Short mmCIF file of N, CA and C in Angstrom, two decimals:
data_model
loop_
_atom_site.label_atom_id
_atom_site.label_comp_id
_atom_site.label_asym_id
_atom_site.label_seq_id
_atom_site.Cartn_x
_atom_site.Cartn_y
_atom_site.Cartn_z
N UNK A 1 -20.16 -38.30 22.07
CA UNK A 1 -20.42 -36.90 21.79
C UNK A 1 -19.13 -36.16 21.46
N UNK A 2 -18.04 -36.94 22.16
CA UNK A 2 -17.06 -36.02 21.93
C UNK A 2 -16.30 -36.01 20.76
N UNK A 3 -16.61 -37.10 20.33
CA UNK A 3 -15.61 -37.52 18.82
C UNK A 3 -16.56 -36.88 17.45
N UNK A 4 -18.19 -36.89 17.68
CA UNK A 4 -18.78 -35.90 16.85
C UNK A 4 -18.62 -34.66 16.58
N UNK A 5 -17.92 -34.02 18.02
CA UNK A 5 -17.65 -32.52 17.82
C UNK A 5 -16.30 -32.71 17.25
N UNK A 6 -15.32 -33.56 17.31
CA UNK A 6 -14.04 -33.97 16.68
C UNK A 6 -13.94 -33.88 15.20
N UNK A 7 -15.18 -35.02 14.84
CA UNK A 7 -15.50 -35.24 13.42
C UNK A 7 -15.70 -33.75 12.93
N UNK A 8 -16.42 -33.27 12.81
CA UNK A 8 -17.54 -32.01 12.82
C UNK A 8 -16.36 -30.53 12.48
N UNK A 9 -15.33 -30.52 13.57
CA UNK A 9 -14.47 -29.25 13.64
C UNK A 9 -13.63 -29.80 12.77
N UNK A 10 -13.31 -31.21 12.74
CA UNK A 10 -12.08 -31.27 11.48
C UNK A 10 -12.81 -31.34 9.54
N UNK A 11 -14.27 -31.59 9.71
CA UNK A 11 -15.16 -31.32 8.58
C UNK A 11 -14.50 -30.08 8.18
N UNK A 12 -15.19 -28.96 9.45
CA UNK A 12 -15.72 -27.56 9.29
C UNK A 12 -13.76 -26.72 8.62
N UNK A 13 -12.87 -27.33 9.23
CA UNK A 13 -11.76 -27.09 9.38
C UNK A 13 -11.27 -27.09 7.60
N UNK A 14 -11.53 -27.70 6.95
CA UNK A 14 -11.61 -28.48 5.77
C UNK A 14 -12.49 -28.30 4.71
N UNK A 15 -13.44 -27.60 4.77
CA UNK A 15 -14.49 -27.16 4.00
C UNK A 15 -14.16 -26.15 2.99
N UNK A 16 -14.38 -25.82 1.41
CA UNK A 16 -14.44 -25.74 0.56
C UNK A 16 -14.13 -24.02 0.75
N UNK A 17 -14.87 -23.31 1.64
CA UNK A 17 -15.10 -22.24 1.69
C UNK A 17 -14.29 -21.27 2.61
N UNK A 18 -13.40 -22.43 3.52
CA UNK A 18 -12.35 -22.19 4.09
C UNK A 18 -11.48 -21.26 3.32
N UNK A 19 -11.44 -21.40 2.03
CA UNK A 19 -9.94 -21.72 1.54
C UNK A 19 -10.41 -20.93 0.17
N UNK A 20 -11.99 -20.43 0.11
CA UNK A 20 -12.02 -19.76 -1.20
C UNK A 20 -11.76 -18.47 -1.31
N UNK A 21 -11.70 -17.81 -2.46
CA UNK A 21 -11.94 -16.31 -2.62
C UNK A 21 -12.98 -15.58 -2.39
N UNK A 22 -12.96 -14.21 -1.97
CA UNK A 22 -13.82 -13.56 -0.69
C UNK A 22 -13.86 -12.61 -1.77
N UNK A 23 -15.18 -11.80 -2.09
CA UNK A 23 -15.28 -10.71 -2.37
C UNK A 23 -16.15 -9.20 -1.73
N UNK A 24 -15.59 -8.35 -1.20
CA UNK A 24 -16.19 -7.55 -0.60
C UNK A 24 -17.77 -6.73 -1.16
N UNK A 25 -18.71 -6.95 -0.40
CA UNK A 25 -20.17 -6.21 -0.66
C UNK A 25 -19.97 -5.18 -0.45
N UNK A 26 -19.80 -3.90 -1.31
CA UNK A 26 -19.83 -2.89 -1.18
C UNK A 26 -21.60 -2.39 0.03
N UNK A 27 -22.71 -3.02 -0.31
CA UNK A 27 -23.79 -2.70 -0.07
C UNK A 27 -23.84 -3.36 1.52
N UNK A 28 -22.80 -4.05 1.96
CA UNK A 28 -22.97 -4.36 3.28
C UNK A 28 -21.58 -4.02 4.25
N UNK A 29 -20.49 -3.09 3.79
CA UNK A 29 -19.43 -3.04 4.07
C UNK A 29 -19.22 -1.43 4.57
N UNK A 30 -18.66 -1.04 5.50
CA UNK A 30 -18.39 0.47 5.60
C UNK A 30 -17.16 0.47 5.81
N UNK A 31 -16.83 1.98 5.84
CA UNK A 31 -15.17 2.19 5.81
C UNK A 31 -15.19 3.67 6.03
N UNK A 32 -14.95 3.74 7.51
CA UNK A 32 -15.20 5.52 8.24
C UNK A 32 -13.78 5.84 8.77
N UNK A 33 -14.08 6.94 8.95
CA UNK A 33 -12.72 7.49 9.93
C UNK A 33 -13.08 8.52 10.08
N UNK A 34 -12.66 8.83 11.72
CA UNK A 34 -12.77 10.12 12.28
C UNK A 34 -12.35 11.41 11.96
N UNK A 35 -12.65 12.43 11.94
CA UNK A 35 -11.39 13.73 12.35
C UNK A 35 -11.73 14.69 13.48
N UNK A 36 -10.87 15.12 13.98
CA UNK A 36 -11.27 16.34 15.16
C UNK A 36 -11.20 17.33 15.33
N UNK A 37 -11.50 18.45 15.42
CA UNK A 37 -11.57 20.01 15.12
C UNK A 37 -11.48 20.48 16.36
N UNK A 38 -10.53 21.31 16.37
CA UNK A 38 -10.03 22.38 17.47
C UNK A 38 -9.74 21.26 18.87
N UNK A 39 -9.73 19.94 18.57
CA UNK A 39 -9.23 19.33 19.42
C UNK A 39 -10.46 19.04 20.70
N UNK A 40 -11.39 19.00 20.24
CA UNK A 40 -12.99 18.32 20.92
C UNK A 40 -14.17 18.19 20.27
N UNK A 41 -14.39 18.42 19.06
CA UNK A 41 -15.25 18.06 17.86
C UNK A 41 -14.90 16.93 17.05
N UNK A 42 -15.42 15.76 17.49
CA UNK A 42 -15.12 14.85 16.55
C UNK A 42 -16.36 14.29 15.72
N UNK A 43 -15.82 14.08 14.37
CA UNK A 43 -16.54 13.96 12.92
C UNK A 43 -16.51 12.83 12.44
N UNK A 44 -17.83 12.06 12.30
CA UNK A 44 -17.16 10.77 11.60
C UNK A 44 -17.87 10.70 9.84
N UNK A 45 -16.74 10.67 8.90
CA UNK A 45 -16.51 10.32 7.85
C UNK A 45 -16.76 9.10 7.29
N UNK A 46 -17.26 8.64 5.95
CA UNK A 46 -17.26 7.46 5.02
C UNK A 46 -17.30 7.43 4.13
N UNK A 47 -16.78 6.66 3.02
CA UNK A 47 -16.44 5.92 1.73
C UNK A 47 -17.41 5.60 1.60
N UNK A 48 -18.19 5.78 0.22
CA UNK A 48 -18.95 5.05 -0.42
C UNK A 48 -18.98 3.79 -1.13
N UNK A 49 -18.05 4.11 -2.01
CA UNK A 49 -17.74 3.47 -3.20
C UNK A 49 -16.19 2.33 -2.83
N UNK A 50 -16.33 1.35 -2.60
CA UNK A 50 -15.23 0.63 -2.56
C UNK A 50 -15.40 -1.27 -3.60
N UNK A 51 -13.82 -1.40 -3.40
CA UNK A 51 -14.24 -2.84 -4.21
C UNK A 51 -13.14 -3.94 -3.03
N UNK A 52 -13.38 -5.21 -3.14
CA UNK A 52 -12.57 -5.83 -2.48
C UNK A 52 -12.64 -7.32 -2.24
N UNK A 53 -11.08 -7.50 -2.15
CA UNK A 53 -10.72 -9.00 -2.33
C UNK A 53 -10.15 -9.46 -1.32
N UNK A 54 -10.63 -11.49 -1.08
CA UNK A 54 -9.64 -11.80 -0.08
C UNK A 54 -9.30 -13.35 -0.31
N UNK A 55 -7.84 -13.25 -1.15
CA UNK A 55 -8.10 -14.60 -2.13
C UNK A 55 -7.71 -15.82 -0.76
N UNK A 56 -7.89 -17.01 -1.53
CA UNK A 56 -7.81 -18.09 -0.75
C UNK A 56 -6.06 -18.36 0.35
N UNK A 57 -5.14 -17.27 -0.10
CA UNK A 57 -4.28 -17.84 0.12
C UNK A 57 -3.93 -16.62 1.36
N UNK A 58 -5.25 -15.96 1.62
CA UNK A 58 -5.01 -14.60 2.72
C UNK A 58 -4.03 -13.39 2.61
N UNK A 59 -4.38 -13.22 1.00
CA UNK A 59 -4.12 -12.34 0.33
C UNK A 59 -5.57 -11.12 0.49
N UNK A 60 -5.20 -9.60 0.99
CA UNK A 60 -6.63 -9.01 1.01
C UNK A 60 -6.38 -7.71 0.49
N UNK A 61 -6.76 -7.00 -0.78
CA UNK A 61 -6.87 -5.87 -1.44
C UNK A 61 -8.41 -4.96 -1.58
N UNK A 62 -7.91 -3.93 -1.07
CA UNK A 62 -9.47 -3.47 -1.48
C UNK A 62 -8.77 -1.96 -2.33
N UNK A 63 -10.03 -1.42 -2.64
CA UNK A 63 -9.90 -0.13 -3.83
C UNK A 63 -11.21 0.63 -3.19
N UNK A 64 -10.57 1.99 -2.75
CA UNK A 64 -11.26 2.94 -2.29
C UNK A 64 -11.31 4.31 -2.87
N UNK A 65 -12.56 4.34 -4.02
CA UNK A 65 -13.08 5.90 -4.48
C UNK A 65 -12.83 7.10 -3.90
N UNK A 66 -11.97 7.74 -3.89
CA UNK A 66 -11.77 8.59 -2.91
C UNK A 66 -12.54 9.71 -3.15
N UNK A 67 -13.37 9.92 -4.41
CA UNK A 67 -14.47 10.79 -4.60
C UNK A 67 -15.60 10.33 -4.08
N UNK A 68 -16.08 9.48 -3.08
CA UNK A 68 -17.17 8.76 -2.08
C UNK A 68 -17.19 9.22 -1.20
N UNK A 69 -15.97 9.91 -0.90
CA UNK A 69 -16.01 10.16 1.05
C UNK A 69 -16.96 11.26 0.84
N UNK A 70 -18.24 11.15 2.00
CA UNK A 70 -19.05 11.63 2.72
C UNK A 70 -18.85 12.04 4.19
N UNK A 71 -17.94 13.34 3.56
CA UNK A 71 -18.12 13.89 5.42
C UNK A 71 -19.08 14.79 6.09
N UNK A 72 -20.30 14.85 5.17
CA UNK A 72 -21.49 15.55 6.14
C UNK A 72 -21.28 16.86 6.10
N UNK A 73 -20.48 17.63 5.62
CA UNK A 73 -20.20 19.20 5.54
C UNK A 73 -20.79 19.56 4.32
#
């Protein structure tokens, strides 16, 4: 049993997808941030619109619309 989980983690370790390029789902991804007013009102904010990368070599860029932010006001 133990050399299967051996086999198995050095597979998983090694696998194709390890090592590929990542692209961010805008439709499953958020990107908020707080702010606070008069110092006990806190607001939470979000980005709509973003794009994003995370190449194989753990390189990670994203691009954020800054005409997206939705702060609810």
């Amino acid at each position: 049993m133990r050399i299967i989980a051996i086999v198995v983690l050095t597979f998983l370790s090694h696998a194709p997808s390890a090592s590929a390029d990542w692209t961010l789902d805008n439709t499953k991804s958020r990107l908020s941030f707080v702010s606070t007013k008069a110092g006990e009102v806190g607001e939470v904010h979000r980005f709509g619109a973003m794009t994003g990368h995370l190449s194989g070599d753990g390189a990670f860029e994203i691009r954020v619309a800054m005409d997206s932010v939705d702060t609810g006001i």
